[in-house]
Every structure is written in structure tokens, then in C-alpha cells.
């Protein structure tokens, strides 16, 4: 038997109220948060003092008014302004809703929950509060008319090939293995310290016959640095020009490097932040380092 989980409208409204509070601010007064039920929600972290924000806000407002609102997007402004007067002046330029400026604690909680490291940031949520993407800004900028609305990420795929020491290697060659996605870069001192340790451990795992492969996902800034750094590694890599580098950083919400994500043989996530577990067990005694 197969059972589906059906979330009732009342339950979704309650989840939204827990996330955003019972009342939001509109241009004509307060609005019940429950009015967002059934919509895709964009949490817009921004501030008037921020030049990139002032550049992005009118574009988002134009796209919202022209196409995105009618397709079911509702934006909620979460202000990083320094005082309520600045908030009000900036919010007057916006055609959507806002979290009350006085609710500073909730704004900070949401910033932490969604790992906001800078502004402007647009986080996209389902009406249930479930995350669609932390990088809604890129999704909207790449598709301002909402052709692919609500920009639900495509299912994870290994792709067709990886880069090996002698050229391209079919992705199928690692499909049945536990995979360590290694997010790293040559410019990063902690990465350069961790990489030789991981390479030595990799050799140990291979000697033991562990069913594992490491895939380097580069954060290098140019191909020359990528080539030099990859030359020190005994495993495969996502090619420098490949879009999987950016997509996998977004998919696995990588916010710092070095970072290791462990995937099972079926590509399900075993451990999203496995660097510490692996560093404590380079011999692989607790393989596959379940989180």
C-alpha cells in the first residue's frame, strides 16, 4: 500500500503563522498571514542602505507586477534597515508585503534559519513553509517571466561524465558507489591542509576495498588554479566549466569550504556535513559516516 501525506489548508496556514507571525504589513494596512495559503512565498531580505538591494528591488518589483504575482508568487520583505523610518521609506517602493519592522527577533531567526549571509537574498518557500531554494534571486533573474515557476529544483543527477586523470569518465562508473562530494578550492588554506589528508585516507579506503568514490567540486576562480589543484588529487572531478559545480553548491546548501557531502549508492544523502566525521575517522571504521 502507498500512502500520501495530505497537508490540510488549516495546517499550512498554521505553519505559515508559526514562521512569519499572524500578521504582515501591506501598503494599505495589516494583512493576515493566512492569506498566503496556496501561494509560493519569496522571503526578500534587503535594506535601503545596500546598493545591490536598491538595484535589484525595482527589477523584482517590475517582474512581480508583470508576471510573477499573477502566477502565484507573494513576496515578503524582511528589512535589514537601521530604523523604522528607513524601513517605511524603502517599503513604500515595494508592491508586496513585509514582516513588521518591530519584529526584529523573528527577522533574525529567519535569517539564521535560511543561512542568509548577505543581501539582497530571496528565499523561495512553498505555502507549507517547505524550502524550494535558498537562491531564489538567481532563479528569478534567470527566469523573470516565470516560465519555470515555482522554480522547484530538478531531481539530483550525477550527470553524464566526470573528469579523470586520462580524460572523461562516464558517470555510470561511480553510480553504484558511496560518493563523497568534496567542495574545495586551491585559494582556501583549510582546503589545502585537508586535501592531502583526504587523499591519504582515500588510498587507505581503496586498499580496504570500500565501495567509495570522491568527486571534487571546485570553488576555484580560474581554470589554471583548478587544473593545478586537481593535479594533486587521486579521484575524479566535475569539469571546471560544468554547471553542476554551481548547482550542487545550491542543492546541498554549501556555505563554507572544505565541505564533504556523502551520498549513498542511490544518491540519497547520508551526511550533508561529513568533513568532521571523516577527519575523526580517516581509516573508515565508521564508513559511510552517517549523519
XYZ file of C-alpha atoms in Angstrom:
291
model
C 0.000 0.000 0.000
C 1.141 3.557 -0.740
C 0.037 6.398 1.487
C 0.139 10.084 0.569
C 0.627 12.802 3.148
C -2.035 15.450 2.617
C -1.477 18.746 4.371
C -4.797 20.495 5.045
C -5.196 24.213 4.296
C -5.596 24.860 8.023
C -2.338 23.080 8.792
C -0.486 25.026 6.090
C -1.864 28.332 7.386
C -0.753 27.408 10.898
C 2.737 26.577 9.618
C 2.957 29.968 7.906
C 1.821 31.789 11.034
C 4.430 29.964 13.069
C 7.068 31.016 10.551
C 6.023 34.633 9.904
C 3.672 35.516 12.740
C -0.096 36.077 12.459
C 0.040 39.463 10.720
C 2.090 41.052 7.942
C 2.241 44.643 6.756
C 0.661 45.672 3.446
C 0.600 49.020 1.699
C -2.986 49.580 2.888
C -2.677 48.161 6.384
C -2.164 44.847 8.116
C -2.754 41.575 6.268
C -3.417 38.164 7.791
C -0.553 35.769 7.134
C -3.159 33.109 6.323
C -3.812 34.995 3.054
C -0.556 33.468 1.734
C -2.044 29.991 1.866
C -1.660 28.297 -1.523
C 0.979 30.727 -2.797
C 4.696 30.442 -3.403
C 6.431 32.750 -0.936
C 9.566 34.773 -1.542
C 11.263 35.963 1.639
C 13.110 39.067 0.495
C 15.993 40.040 2.784
C 17.004 43.565 1.810
C 17.773 47.089 3.052
C 17.746 50.606 1.658
C 21.362 51.274 2.715
C 22.550 48.387 0.497
C 23.343 49.485 -3.116
C 22.871 45.998 -4.662
C 19.472 45.840 -2.940
C 18.425 49.189 -4.375
C 19.479 47.893 -7.777
C 17.579 44.612 -7.508
C 14.357 45.802 -5.830
C 12.924 47.743 -8.805
C 13.675 44.817 -11.132
C 11.949 42.358 -8.809
C 9.006 44.758 -8.435
C 8.679 45.008 -12.227
C 8.792 41.231 -12.706
C 6.376 40.708 -9.828
C 3.815 43.137 -11.183
C 4.120 41.997 -14.792
C 4.097 38.198 -14.431
C 5.042 36.645 -11.123
C 2.231 37.828 -8.847
C -0.411 36.508 -11.236
C 1.373 33.134 -11.283
C 1.110 32.798 -7.538
C 4.195 34.454 -6.055
C 3.868 36.577 -2.928
C 6.949 38.404 -1.659
C 7.509 39.263 1.994
C 10.119 41.919 2.721
C 12.346 41.265 5.740
C 14.142 44.504 6.439
C 17.754 44.946 7.484
C 17.258 48.710 7.669
C 18.700 50.519 10.666
C 15.483 52.166 11.817
C 11.748 52.087 11.176
C 11.771 55.337 9.211
C 14.232 53.867 6.695
C 12.146 50.710 6.557
C 8.965 52.653 5.796
C 10.609 54.750 3.101
C 12.038 51.678 1.371
C 8.875 49.596 1.769
C 6.850 52.347 0.082
C 8.702 51.446 -3.138
C 7.527 47.823 -2.952
C 4.253 46.297 -4.224
C 4.245 43.315 -1.811
C 4.024 42.565 1.918
C 6.515 42.945 4.759
C 7.309 41.479 8.141
C 6.577 44.139 10.768
C 9.802 46.053 11.378
C 9.319 45.815 15.141
C 9.548 42.016 14.987
C 13.366 42.069 14.993
C 13.654 38.747 16.802
C 11.671 36.890 14.138
C 13.652 38.534 11.355
C 16.914 37.389 12.957
C 15.532 33.883 13.468
C 14.575 33.668 9.807
C 17.978 34.996 8.717
C 19.640 32.222 10.707
C 17.174 29.546 9.638
C 17.750 30.264 5.957
C 21.503 30.908 6.289
C 21.369 34.478 4.981
C 24.991 35.593 4.593
C 24.419 38.775 2.584
C 21.739 40.884 0.948
C 19.806 41.026 -1.269
C 18.690 37.428 -0.697
C 15.443 35.885 -1.928
C 14.439 32.592 -0.312
C 11.607 30.706 -2.014
C 9.179 28.584 0.003
C 6.106 26.500 -0.664
C 2.971 27.653 1.166
C 3.605 24.830 3.646
C 6.855 26.564 4.604
C 8.931 23.883 2.857
C 12.066 25.249 1.215
C 12.226 25.443 -2.580
C 15.592 27.175 -2.855
C 17.848 29.459 -0.841
C 18.923 31.160 -4.071
C 15.629 32.486 -5.346
C 17.389 35.578 -6.628
C 19.229 33.555 -9.275
C 16.089 31.608 -10.130
C 14.091 34.790 -10.702
C 16.869 36.617 -12.547
C 17.293 33.688 -14.934
C 13.524 33.404 -15.487
C 11.846 36.770 -14.741
C 8.616 35.892 -16.553
C 8.187 32.694 -14.512
C 8.255 30.155 -17.337
C 9.601 27.605 -14.828
C 7.666 28.966 -11.826
C 7.824 27.970 -8.951
C 11.401 27.044 -9.806
C 11.380 23.699 -7.998
C 14.891 22.244 -8.365
C 15.250 19.300 -10.708
C 15.951 15.951 -9.025
C 19.623 15.371 -8.276
C 21.557 13.787 -11.133
C 25.200 12.776 -11.373
C 25.272 13.933 -14.979
C 26.900 12.111 -17.867
C 30.612 12.215 -17.116
C 33.399 13.352 -14.799
C 36.947 14.422 -15.422
C 39.577 11.790 -14.705
C 43.355 11.860 -14.991
C 43.234 10.450 -18.515
C 40.132 12.263 -19.738
C 36.396 11.919 -19.396
C 34.967 9.114 -17.243
C 31.300 8.042 -17.557
C 29.242 8.956 -14.505
C 27.890 5.403 -14.551
C 31.300 4.245 -13.334
C 30.563 5.700 -9.882
C 26.795 5.203 -9.898
C 26.801 2.158 -7.604
C 29.245 3.578 -5.074
C 29.031 5.718 -1.973
C 30.032 9.158 -3.217
C 31.863 11.904 -1.351
C 31.244 15.281 -2.956
C 34.305 17.263 -1.997
C 33.723 21.037 -2.168
C 37.129 22.686 -2.052
C 39.390 25.291 -3.691
C 43.098 25.937 -4.031
C 42.823 29.513 -2.691
C 41.413 28.187 0.631
C 44.139 27.369 3.232
C 41.968 24.921 5.233
C 41.205 23.113 1.969
C 44.882 22.805 1.070
C 45.528 21.359 4.535
C 42.628 18.881 4.343
C 43.151 17.659 0.775
C 46.384 15.670 1.362
C 44.828 14.106 4.459
C 41.776 13.094 2.440
C 43.989 11.756 -0.365
C 45.907 9.546 2.089
C 42.630 8.320 3.564
C 41.271 7.631 0.071
C 44.244 5.368 -0.623
C 43.532 3.516 2.632
C 39.870 3.075 1.741
C 40.774 1.683 -1.662
C 43.203 -0.795 -0.079
C 40.414 -1.938 2.240
C 38.033 -2.351 -0.691
C 35.486 0.224 0.487
C 32.857 0.942 -2.146
C 33.551 4.682 -2.275
C 34.489 7.403 -4.729
C 35.373 11.054 -4.175
C 34.165 13.721 -6.608
C 35.916 17.102 -6.493
C 33.528 20.062 -6.841
C 35.774 23.060 -7.337
C 35.365 26.522 -5.910
C 38.432 27.764 -7.782
C 38.292 31.116 -9.540
C 40.002 30.160 -12.797
C 40.785 27.016 -14.762
C 44.522 27.275 -14.170
C 44.001 27.068 -10.405
C 41.538 24.236 -10.885
C 43.983 22.258 -13.047
C 46.833 22.753 -10.595
C 44.760 21.749 -7.575
C 43.088 18.782 -9.282
C 46.554 17.572 -10.238
C 47.153 16.869 -6.540
C 44.047 14.671 -6.235
C 43.680 10.934 -6.951
C 39.924 10.986 -7.656
C 37.547 12.397 -10.278
C 36.180 15.923 -10.649
C 33.299 17.891 -12.062
C 34.868 19.803 -15.010
C 35.616 23.448 -14.267
C 33.227 24.750 -16.954
C 30.378 22.470 -15.837
C 27.173 23.991 -14.401
C 26.968 21.146 -11.880
C 29.542 22.998 -9.760
C 27.150 25.850 -9.001
C 24.035 23.680 -8.925
C 25.455 21.207 -6.401
C 26.577 24.049 -4.134
C 22.971 25.248 -4.162
C 21.423 21.778 -3.908
C 23.441 20.891 -0.825
C 23.443 24.414 0.656
C 27.221 24.580 0.890
C 28.127 27.742 2.805
C 31.802 27.118 3.531
C 34.735 25.010 2.375
C 36.202 22.471 2.681
C 32.921 20.604 2.847
C 32.080 16.947 2.230
C 28.617 15.649 1.374
C 28.174 11.860 1.484
C 25.689 10.260 -0.923
C 24.560 6.650 -0.751
C 24.648 4.271 -3.709
C 21.166 5.518 -4.711
C 22.304 9.184 -4.413
C 20.268 9.804 -1.256
C 22.040 11.990 1.296
C 23.806 10.101 4.083
C 25.556 13.078 5.639
C 25.341 16.681 4.452
C 28.272 17.847 6.566
C 30.665 14.913 6.844
C 34.026 16.650 6.984
C 34.261 16.372 10.778
C 33.185 12.721 10.847
C 35.732 11.803 8.172
C 38.523 13.816 9.810
C 37.897 11.853 13.007
C 37.945 8.540 11.138
C 40.341 8.609 8.192
C 40.648 4.813 8.471
C 36.988 4.408 7.517
C 35.925 2.396 10.564
C 32.544 4.193 10.649
C 32.106 4.263 6.840
C 29.845 5.611 5.366
C 29.807 8.233 8.153
C 26.066 8.540 8.581
C 24.923 11.871 9.974
